[in-house]
Amino acid sequence: MSLVIENLSFAYGDVQALQDVSVEAAPGRLTTIIGPNASGKSTLLRCIIGRLKPTRGRVLLDGQASHQLKPRHLAQRVAYVAQRSVVSAAFSIREVVELGRYALPPDHHKVMEAIERLDLSDIATRPYAALSVGQQQRVMLARAVAQLDDEGILLLDEPTSAMDLKHQFDTMKLIQELVSEKVTVLMVLHDLSLAASQGQDAWLLNRGKLVASGIVDDVLDTNRLNDVFEVPFEWLVSKSGDRRLAAMTQQGPMG
Amino acid sequence: MKFGALVLGATGFAILSLLIDRSPDGVISLAWPDASFARFRFTALAVGIIVGAALAISGVLLQALLRNPLASPYILGVSNGAGLGVMFAMYLSYSMSGGELGIAGQTGPSIIGGLATLAIVYALGQRRGWLDPVSLVLIGVVVSTICGAGILFFQHMVPTGLRGQFTTWIMGHLPQGTPLSMLVVCGSITFIALIISMIMGKAMDAATLGDDEARSVGLAIGPLRVMLFGIAGLLAALTVALAGPIGFVGLISPHGARLILGPRHTMLVPGAALFGIMLVVGSYVGSRLIDVGAGQMPIGIFTALIGGPAFIWLLLSGRGQA
């Protein structure tokens, strides 16, 4: 499945959120979308699902403009998890995951498999509203996994921001598994260290403009990051030779 | 089983409403009514069934689409908007011909008033071209208050002798003289709305996700909102034409049915309709049992007495949080 963004611009009234963004997602790879606050990352995802109509340019999914696609057709190709998900009814975890199949043929096996992959089997009958935010993030990811078919596109907006370390680790492992199953993943992340360690490609946004895109190591150039984030960055190398990107403070590396 | 309990409850109140008899000296007994009374009691019961079901379905649709458990036709101003339409028509009828406006004559103004109010609230409740559920409810409350003032204005404009008739209508009642043709039309519309709402149950389930995620799972939320808002507005306006503005039924019935049947809308819609019937017909039974002041109590007083505390409970228990 191809995802091509051509000269995309979008404005919320007078506020320009995206300006002339052109980039293409590499199929079957994990691309992280990074940038400071209000750089247009979430807006970009909302344009991809066709929720926001571009003021200029377009997003093409297999050659079709996303905002002109019927939601039913979009759901067959793209699954999306928002930064803050809401469910306004007292559904159980399983019922929320089943919503991923709303426009698709019912598939009990796929729903149960998604619940299992996100380590939710033991609590599948519990009410969604009673969960912690981190657990709710896992439920929403399970919903998206239940929706995804082979070679689909998965859009994730800060999917692990409220998870504990174990589940953050497990979720990243699952996302890597999905990529190995030929799913194209676009993931907004604030944690540059995580983006550096998990992403294959990266798109760097700043004030609505695409500053750089390509292989993650090339995009995460420390001089470029210093300019964009206005914070000094350094690649730290451990004794075992592992590299880690870190923002530097007077007290040493952050995080 | 649980659904059966609701059917049983609604049927029980319906039978009770037919059998309760109050003699002129205040003695209450249970007896099948004489043929001369039976027709009136059946008419009032039919109005109660239609009004209860229609208000409850309207409440389910509004709560689902606004993702706000406190939404109802009353809170969004539809009931008062329809009421203002009726009151204006009643005032015109009185000033131009000195005559009363029949129930059938109330239907048009009620639907126009209700749908116009919903359209205004819908238009003003948008932000950046998207419907904002919180703004919608706030705008609804303000528009409802303005329409309420309009109702009082027309009530003030008529001679004192006519105010009693206006006041009774405002408090909500089940008229025993509604024409059969109107019952058939309103009953058919309510039944069709029930079926459409049940068919759209899965879509309403998906609509409980945020707008972005609802679209991503394949739901066209915009057209669904317009269609179901139209149905909700039409149903609420019909009830105002039939029985005056009756509060809280559209708010409480969906919650009552949810507690019994769970949140899935395909079952929730008919369950809430049964709950609404129980509430309205039950209030009618209550009004037949209590005879104070100027005779039979308007049922709007009963629904408010039940619904008001239930509304506060919803807020305090957290079930009323959006």
XYZ file of C-alpha atoms in Angstrom:
577
model
C 0.000 0.000 0.000
C 1.422 3.384 -0.957
C 1.132 6.631 0.963
C 2.247 9.775 -0.851
C 1.907 13.297 0.516
C 2.060 16.019 -2.127
C 2.516 19.722 -1.309
C 0.232 19.355 1.697
C -0.857 22.520 3.480
C -3.492 22.877 6.165
C -4.625 25.806 8.327
C -6.909 25.993 11.375
C -8.491 29.329 10.495
C -5.578 31.789 10.410
C -3.142 29.385 12.023
C -1.028 27.576 9.439
C -0.495 24.042 10.778
C 1.174 22.435 7.752
C 3.020 24.127 4.896
C 3.853 22.496 1.611
C 4.783 19.078 3.002
C 5.829 16.520 0.399
C 7.008 13.097 1.485
C 6.392 9.424 0.799
C 6.081 6.596 3.334
C 8.194 3.587 2.581
C 5.897 0.530 2.545
C 6.477 -2.059 5.261
C 8.735 0.200 7.316
C 8.465 1.993 10.633
C 8.617 5.760 10.230
C 8.676 7.994 13.273
C 7.300 11.523 12.998
C 9.096 13.901 15.315
C 9.153 17.603 16.043
C 8.500 20.152 18.801
C 5.022 20.921 20.119
C 2.652 22.406 17.514
C 4.911 21.397 14.638
C 1.991 19.735 12.820
C 2.591 16.049 13.646
C -0.952 15.194 14.783
C -2.456 17.408 12.075
C -0.490 15.434 9.506
C -2.015 12.161 10.759
C -5.512 13.703 10.693
C -4.933 14.772 7.092
C -3.806 11.251 6.205
C -7.063 9.736 7.520
C -8.970 12.365 5.553
C -10.499 13.920 8.633
C -9.021 17.294 7.693
C -9.356 18.523 4.143
C -6.073 20.064 2.948
C -6.144 23.756 2.085
C -3.606 22.860 -0.631
C -2.022 19.671 -1.904
C -3.242 16.165 -1.114
C -2.604 12.854 0.591
C -2.740 9.890 -1.763
C -3.498 6.372 -0.541
C -2.882 3.974 -3.393
C -3.349 6.939 -5.730
C -6.655 8.130 -4.216
C -7.018 11.383 -2.272
C -7.667 10.375 1.353
C -10.234 13.098 2.125
C -12.329 11.913 -0.832
C -12.247 8.263 0.250
C -15.385 6.906 1.876
C -14.642 6.080 5.528
C -15.591 2.451 4.871
C -12.915 2.191 2.172
C -10.389 4.069 4.268
C -10.904 1.625 7.145
C -9.884 -1.254 4.896
C -6.445 0.319 4.404
C -5.627 2.506 7.389
C -5.972 2.075 11.164
C -5.430 5.057 13.450
C -4.947 5.590 17.165
C -5.346 9.158 18.423
C -3.206 10.782 21.077
C -6.153 10.946 23.468
C -8.833 8.395 22.741
C -12.355 8.629 24.077
C -15.071 6.037 24.385
C -18.242 7.669 25.649
C -20.130 4.451 26.370
C -19.512 1.923 29.144
C -18.065 -0.697 26.798
C -15.834 -3.506 27.979
C -12.320 -3.878 26.584
C -13.480 -6.601 24.186
C -16.364 -4.454 22.931
C -13.976 -1.555 22.247
C -11.585 -3.820 20.344
C -14.534 -5.137 18.310
C -15.220 -1.576 17.123
C -12.099 -1.945 14.983
C -14.101 -4.355 12.801
C -17.071 -1.953 12.444
C -16.768 -1.529 8.679
C -15.119 -4.882 8.059
C -16.436 -8.442 8.151
C -16.699 -9.684 11.766
C -13.617 -11.673 12.744
C -13.729 -13.062 16.274
C -10.329 -14.713 15.881
C -8.686 -11.446 14.891
C -10.287 -9.600 17.809
C -9.156 -12.217 20.348
C -5.678 -12.340 18.817
C -5.351 -8.545 19.083
C -6.455 -8.682 22.735
C -3.878 -11.387 23.405
C -1.068 -9.578 21.613
C -1.639 -6.495 23.745
C -1.661 -8.562 26.963
C -5.309 -7.762 27.696
C -6.792 -11.276 27.826
C -7.078 -11.384 31.623
C -9.022 -8.134 31.796
C -10.990 -8.330 28.529
C -14.368 -8.083 30.254
C -13.450 -5.087 32.397
C -14.993 -1.677 31.563
C -12.738 0.475 29.383
C -13.489 3.556 31.496
C -12.110 1.868 34.626
C -8.635 1.397 33.108
C -5.558 3.545 33.567
C -4.597 5.770 30.633
C -1.729 3.421 29.794
C -4.092 0.424 29.679
C -6.531 2.417 27.556
C -3.708 3.094 25.095
C -3.124 -0.662 24.817
C -6.845 -1.247 24.217
C -6.906 1.325 21.424
C -3.831 -0.222 19.871
C -5.557 -3.613 20.056
C -8.568 -2.082 18.283
C -6.300 -0.852 15.505
C -4.530 -4.227 15.262
C -7.916 -5.992 14.995
C -8.770 -3.653 12.124
C -5.537 -4.058 10.194
C -5.230 -6.401 7.299
C -1.931 -7.426 5.705
C 0.074 -4.606 4.185
C -2.159 -1.974 5.752
C -1.047 1.327 7.249
C -1.014 1.913 10.998
C -0.996 5.517 12.248
C -0.093 5.994 15.893
C -0.068 9.294 17.758
C 2.111 8.985 20.863
C 1.025 5.383 21.438
C 3.118 4.693 24.542
C 3.135 8.106 26.257
C 1.279 6.853 29.376
C 2.557 3.268 29.502
C 4.884 1.832 32.114
C 8.297 0.660 30.956
C 7.358 -3.015 30.580
C 4.337 -2.295 28.421
C 6.244 0.363 26.492
C 8.847 -2.278 25.713
C 6.209 -4.909 24.831
C 4.281 -2.452 22.646
C 7.389 -1.471 20.712
C 8.142 -5.167 20.208
C 4.614 -5.683 18.859
C 4.969 -2.717 16.503
C 8.235 -4.189 15.205
C 6.412 -7.511 14.666
C 3.698 -5.720 12.687
C 6.367 -4.105 10.522
C 7.869 -7.530 9.881
C 4.344 -8.577 8.768
C 4.564 -5.848 6.097
C 2.428 -3.294 7.908
C 3.527 0.302 7.232
C 3.718 2.149 10.555
C 3.786 5.924 10.990
C 4.300 6.817 14.633
C 4.352 10.267 16.221
C 6.847 10.312 19.093
C 8.131 12.962 21.450
C 10.844 10.730 22.845
C 13.690 11.170 20.367
C 15.707 8.429 22.007
C 12.835 6.015 21.378
C 12.461 7.328 17.826
C 16.157 6.760 17.230
C 16.161 3.234 18.630
C 12.876 2.013 17.128
C 12.387 3.867 13.851
C 13.788 2.851 10.501
C 12.872 6.145 8.870
C 12.001 9.531 10.325
C 10.183 12.699 9.315
C 11.218 15.821 11.197
C 8.666 18.637 11.309
C 9.060 22.162 12.602
C 6.404 24.908 12.491
C 4.386 22.973 9.949
C 7.276 22.405 7.551
C 9.087 19.193 6.800
C 12.682 19.843 7.804
C 14.096 16.435 6.888
C 12.998 12.915 5.964
C 14.803 9.651 5.283
C 16.764 7.026 7.194
C 16.447 7.729 10.900
C 20.193 8.149 11.572
C 20.463 10.702 8.778
C 17.455 12.710 9.939
C 18.523 12.751 13.584
C 21.604 14.832 12.940
C 22.483 16.565 16.209
C 23.103 19.975 14.637
C 19.717 19.828 12.939
C 18.009 18.726 16.158
C 19.733 21.531 18.076
C 18.280 24.048 15.625
C 14.768 22.590 15.646
C 14.368 21.844 19.367
C 16.681 24.615 20.628
C 18.240 22.062 22.977
C 21.715 20.520 22.602
C 21.656 16.845 21.581
C 24.417 14.259 21.581
C 24.746 10.654 20.533
C 26.050 8.730 23.545
C 27.941 5.493 22.974
C 27.945 2.821 25.671
C 30.857 0.482 26.438
C 29.086 -2.217 24.439
C 28.968 0.111 21.453
C 25.209 0.901 21.590
C 24.338 4.448 20.559
C 21.692 6.526 22.319
C 20.436 9.987 21.440
C 20.087 12.287 24.432
C 19.305 15.923 25.109
C 22.086 17.409 27.182
C 21.584 19.549 30.274
C 24.151 21.145 32.556
C 23.760 18.129 34.839
C 24.339 15.659 32.017
C 22.120 13.695 29.598
C 18.369 14.035 30.169
C 16.396 10.836 30.814
C -34.681 -12.048 30.248
C -33.753 -8.469 31.198
C -35.532 -7.164 28.120
C -38.547 -9.263 29.139
C -38.585 -7.510 32.507
C -38.878 -4.160 30.748
C -41.695 -5.482 28.543
C -43.443 -6.783 31.654
C -43.019 -3.468 33.471
C -44.366 -1.411 30.570
C -47.297 -3.807 30.082
C -48.087 -3.704 33.806
C -48.298 0.087 33.891
C -50.336 0.082 30.662
C -52.926 -2.314 32.151
C -52.973 -0.392 35.416
C -53.639 2.874 33.553
C -56.739 1.291 31.997
C -58.072 -0.317 35.153
C -57.606 2.407 37.764
C -60.868 4.068 38.557
C -61.456 6.967 40.895
C -64.969 7.684 42.021
C -66.159 11.310 42.492
C -65.778 10.877 46.266
C -62.133 9.846 45.878
C -62.388 6.053 46.283
C -59.891 4.209 44.123
C -60.697 0.799 42.653
C -59.541 -1.474 39.861
C -62.170 -2.250 37.248
C -62.489 -2.529 33.512
C -63.888 0.840 32.351
C -67.351 1.255 30.872
C -67.477 1.431 27.106
C -68.046 5.184 27.306
C -64.799 5.678 29.276
C -62.712 2.965 27.677
C -62.095 4.879 24.470
C -60.717 7.875 26.373
C -58.451 5.741 28.527
C -57.126 3.835 25.513
C -56.444 7.152 23.778
C -54.513 8.520 26.758
C -52.584 5.232 26.979
C -51.727 5.351 23.274
C -50.482 8.939 23.657
C -48.436 7.848 26.672
C -46.848 4.957 24.760
C -45.960 7.152 21.784
C -44.662 10.024 23.915
C -42.640 7.774 26.241
C -41.048 5.795 23.410
C -40.397 8.845 21.212
C -38.760 10.900 23.977
C -36.604 7.966 25.055
C -35.413 7.174 21.512
C -34.717 10.854 20.953
C -32.598 10.883 24.128
C -30.614 7.788 23.092
C -29.799 9.297 19.698
C -28.727 12.654 21.112
C -26.606 11.120 23.874
C -24.859 8.794 21.431
C -24.120 11.403 18.789
C -23.033 14.132 21.194
C -21.086 11.665 23.351
C -22.713 13.402 26.269
C -24.799 11.418 28.756
C -26.544 14.600 29.878
C -27.916 15.381 26.408
C -31.660 15.170 25.878
C -34.259 16.898 23.704
C -35.184 19.025 26.691
C -31.632 20.182 27.444
C -30.860 20.875 23.775
C -33.849 23.181 23.533
C -35.882 21.034 21.109
C -38.788 20.610 23.530
C -38.972 24.304 24.397
C -38.494 25.258 20.721
C -41.409 23.014 19.764
C -43.349 24.418 22.714
C -42.711 27.965 21.551
C -43.985 27.035 18.095
C -47.186 25.621 19.587
C -47.636 28.528 21.976
C -47.206 31.042 19.151
C -49.773 29.155 17.048
C -52.176 28.957 20.005
C -51.798 32.693 20.549
C -52.386 33.429 16.844
C -55.445 31.177 16.817
C -56.834 32.965 19.859
C -56.126 36.507 18.570
C -57.401 35.912 15.029
C -60.478 33.785 15.623
C -60.817 33.619 19.385
C -60.887 29.840 19.057
C -58.724 27.076 20.479
C -56.060 25.349 18.478
C -56.779 21.609 18.303
C -54.114 18.945 18.884
C -53.849 18.296 15.148
C -53.270 22.017 14.605
C -50.376 21.928 17.070
C -48.382 19.375 15.104
C -47.112 21.645 12.333
C -45.972 24.509 14.594
C -44.431 22.009 16.995
C -42.351 20.296 14.303
C -41.330 23.626 12.765
C -40.378 25.054 16.177
C -38.519 21.916 17.289
C -36.546 21.383 14.092
C -35.796 25.113 13.690
C -34.412 25.176 17.234
C -32.319 22.070 16.593
C -30.987 23.606 13.360
C -30.032 26.825 15.213
C -28.355 24.883 18.041
C -26.606 22.646 15.497
C -25.321 25.629 13.488
C -24.135 27.582 16.531
C -22.608 24.502 18.178
C -19.941 24.107 15.498
C -16.330 25.113 15.789
C -14.076 25.373 12.787
C -16.689 23.581 10.761
C -16.906 20.592 13.158
C -19.611 19.852 15.652
C -18.369 20.458 19.177
C -20.445 18.409 21.658
C -19.725 20.677 24.629
C -20.561 23.902 22.744
C -23.693 22.231 21.413
C -25.027 21.459 24.892
C -24.189 24.949 26.195
C -25.845 26.607 23.184
C -28.803 24.245 23.652
C -29.282 25.316 27.267
C -29.185 29.012 26.294
C -31.562 28.598 23.328
C -33.877 26.499 25.516
C -33.990 29.288 28.106
C -34.770 31.872 25.416
C -37.564 29.680 24.023
C -38.863 29.197 27.571
C -39.048 32.994 27.926
C -40.941 33.134 24.621
C -43.463 30.587 25.937
C -44.012 32.688 29.066
C -44.352 35.817 26.909
C -47.241 34.352 24.892
C -48.785 33.016 28.068
C -48.654 36.560 29.435
C -50.292 37.972 26.291
C -53.544 35.994 26.590
C -56.417 36.945 28.895
C -56.309 35.542 32.411
C -59.114 33.074 31.695
C -57.114 31.340 28.979
C -53.903 31.110 30.973
C -55.110 28.016 32.814
C -55.364 26.121 29.523
C -51.899 27.318 28.496
C -50.434 26.386 31.881
C -51.883 22.863 31.800
C -50.376 22.342 28.378
C -46.951 23.607 29.504
C -46.885 21.139 32.406
C -47.445 18.142 30.144
C -50.553 15.956 30.044
C -51.921 12.944 28.155
C -55.042 14.198 26.351
C -57.929 11.761 26.089
C -59.430 13.362 22.992
C -56.567 13.010 20.506
C -57.936 12.121 17.033
C -57.269 8.539 15.916
C -55.690 9.724 12.672
C -53.092 11.670 14.611
C -52.346 8.683 16.834
C -51.823 6.528 13.736
C -49.505 9.064 12.073
C -47.449 9.758 15.214
C -47.372 6.065 16.165
C -46.166 5.090 12.691
C -43.444 7.744 12.695
C -42.259 6.610 16.133
C -42.229 2.951 15.063
C -40.264 3.699 11.876
C -37.824 5.817 13.911
C -37.414 2.894 16.334
C -36.544 0.501 13.514
C -34.104 2.932 11.836
C -32.429 3.640 15.179
C -32.027 -0.078 15.890
C -30.527 -0.623 12.422
C -28.104 2.236 13.112
C -27.207 0.750 16.508
C -23.768 -0.476 15.414
C -23.014 2.903 13.853
C -23.925 4.609 17.130
C -21.578 2.207 18.934
C -18.755 3.315 16.627
C -19.756 6.965 17.104
C -18.844 6.684 20.787
C -15.196 6.851 19.679
C -13.868 10.349 18.959
C -14.720 11.796 15.543
C -11.231 11.029 14.190
C -11.202 7.425 15.327
C -14.841 6.889 14.337
C -13.885 7.886 10.786
C -10.828 5.655 10.887
C -12.924 2.569 11.759
C -15.150 3.354 8.772
C -17.988 5.495 10.111
C -19.257 8.493 8.118
C -20.043 10.456 11.258
C -21.291 13.640 9.507
C -24.206 12.110 7.552
C -25.083 9.877 10.535
C -25.306 12.921 12.810
C -27.520 14.880 10.417
C -29.889 11.937 9.886
C -30.217 10.910 13.524
C -30.448 14.520 14.758
C -33.309 15.017 12.313
C -35.068 11.918 13.687
C -34.419 12.969 17.296
C -35.791 16.469 16.624
C -38.854 15.151 14.808
C -39.688 12.689 17.590
C -39.304 15.310 20.322
C -41.454 17.801 18.384
C -44.189 15.198 17.914
C -44.340 14.560 21.640
C -44.734 18.281 22.325
C -47.619 18.467 19.857
C -49.255 15.458 21.509
C -48.671 16.099 25.187
C -46.822 19.382 25.743
C -43.194 19.661 26.871
C -42.420 16.751 29.219
C -39.005 16.920 30.805
C -36.465 14.303 31.895
C -37.955 11.285 30.082
C -35.451 11.689 27.229
C -32.620 12.018 29.732
C -33.451 9.301 32.253
C -34.818 6.518 30.031
C -31.533 5.820 28.170
C -29.680 5.612 31.497
C -32.298 3.326 33.022
C -32.140 1.002 30.026
C -28.314 1.093 30.024
C -28.220 -0.089 33.634
C -30.394 -3.079 32.696
C -29.287 -3.925 29.135
C -25.774 -2.509 28.779
C -24.406 0.092 26.374
C -24.897 -1.518 22.928
C -27.315 0.640 20.998
C -29.117 -2.066 19.018
C -30.659 -3.301 22.281
C -30.501 0.031 24.083
C -32.897 1.754 21.660
C -35.913 -0.561 22.218
C -34.988 -0.943 25.898
C -35.006 2.826 26.417
C -38.306 3.061 24.523
C -39.851 0.584 26.981
C -38.332 2.456 29.913
C -39.770 5.721 28.561
C -43.194 4.109 28.243
C -42.946 2.924 31.854
C -41.971 6.421 32.995
C -44.720 8.297 31.130
C -47.531 5.776 31.608
C -46.381 5.238 35.215
C -46.587 8.996 35.771
C -50.059 8.949 34.235
C -51.059 6.220 36.701
C -49.619 8.364 39.490
C -51.599 11.370 38.302
C -54.800 9.283 38.353
C -54.107 8.189 41.918
C -53.364 11.621 43.349
C -56.101 14.184 43.196
C -55.019 17.454 44.750
C -55.513 21.103 43.913
C -57.346 21.647 40.664
C -57.953 17.964 39.929
C -55.761 15.489 38.052
C -52.051 16.326 38.290
C -50.174 17.055 35.042
C -47.730 14.211 34.361
C -44.890 16.674 33.722
C -44.820 17.225 37.484
C -44.291 13.482 38.078
C -41.588 13.083 35.446
C -39.782 16.133 36.869
C -40.080 14.784 40.427
C -38.544 11.480 39.307
C -36.164 12.925 36.749
C -34.761 15.831 38.774
C -33.252 13.705 41.559
C -32.140 11.127 38.974
C -30.339 13.905 37.061
C -28.531 14.978 40.247
C -27.641 11.327 40.956
C -26.182 11.035 37.457
C -24.025 14.092 38.058
C -22.858 13.051 41.526
C -22.241 9.397 40.689
C -20.019 10.263 37.744
C -22.340 8.614 35.223
C -23.128 12.078 33.945
C -19.586 12.882 32.964
C -19.003 13.273 29.227
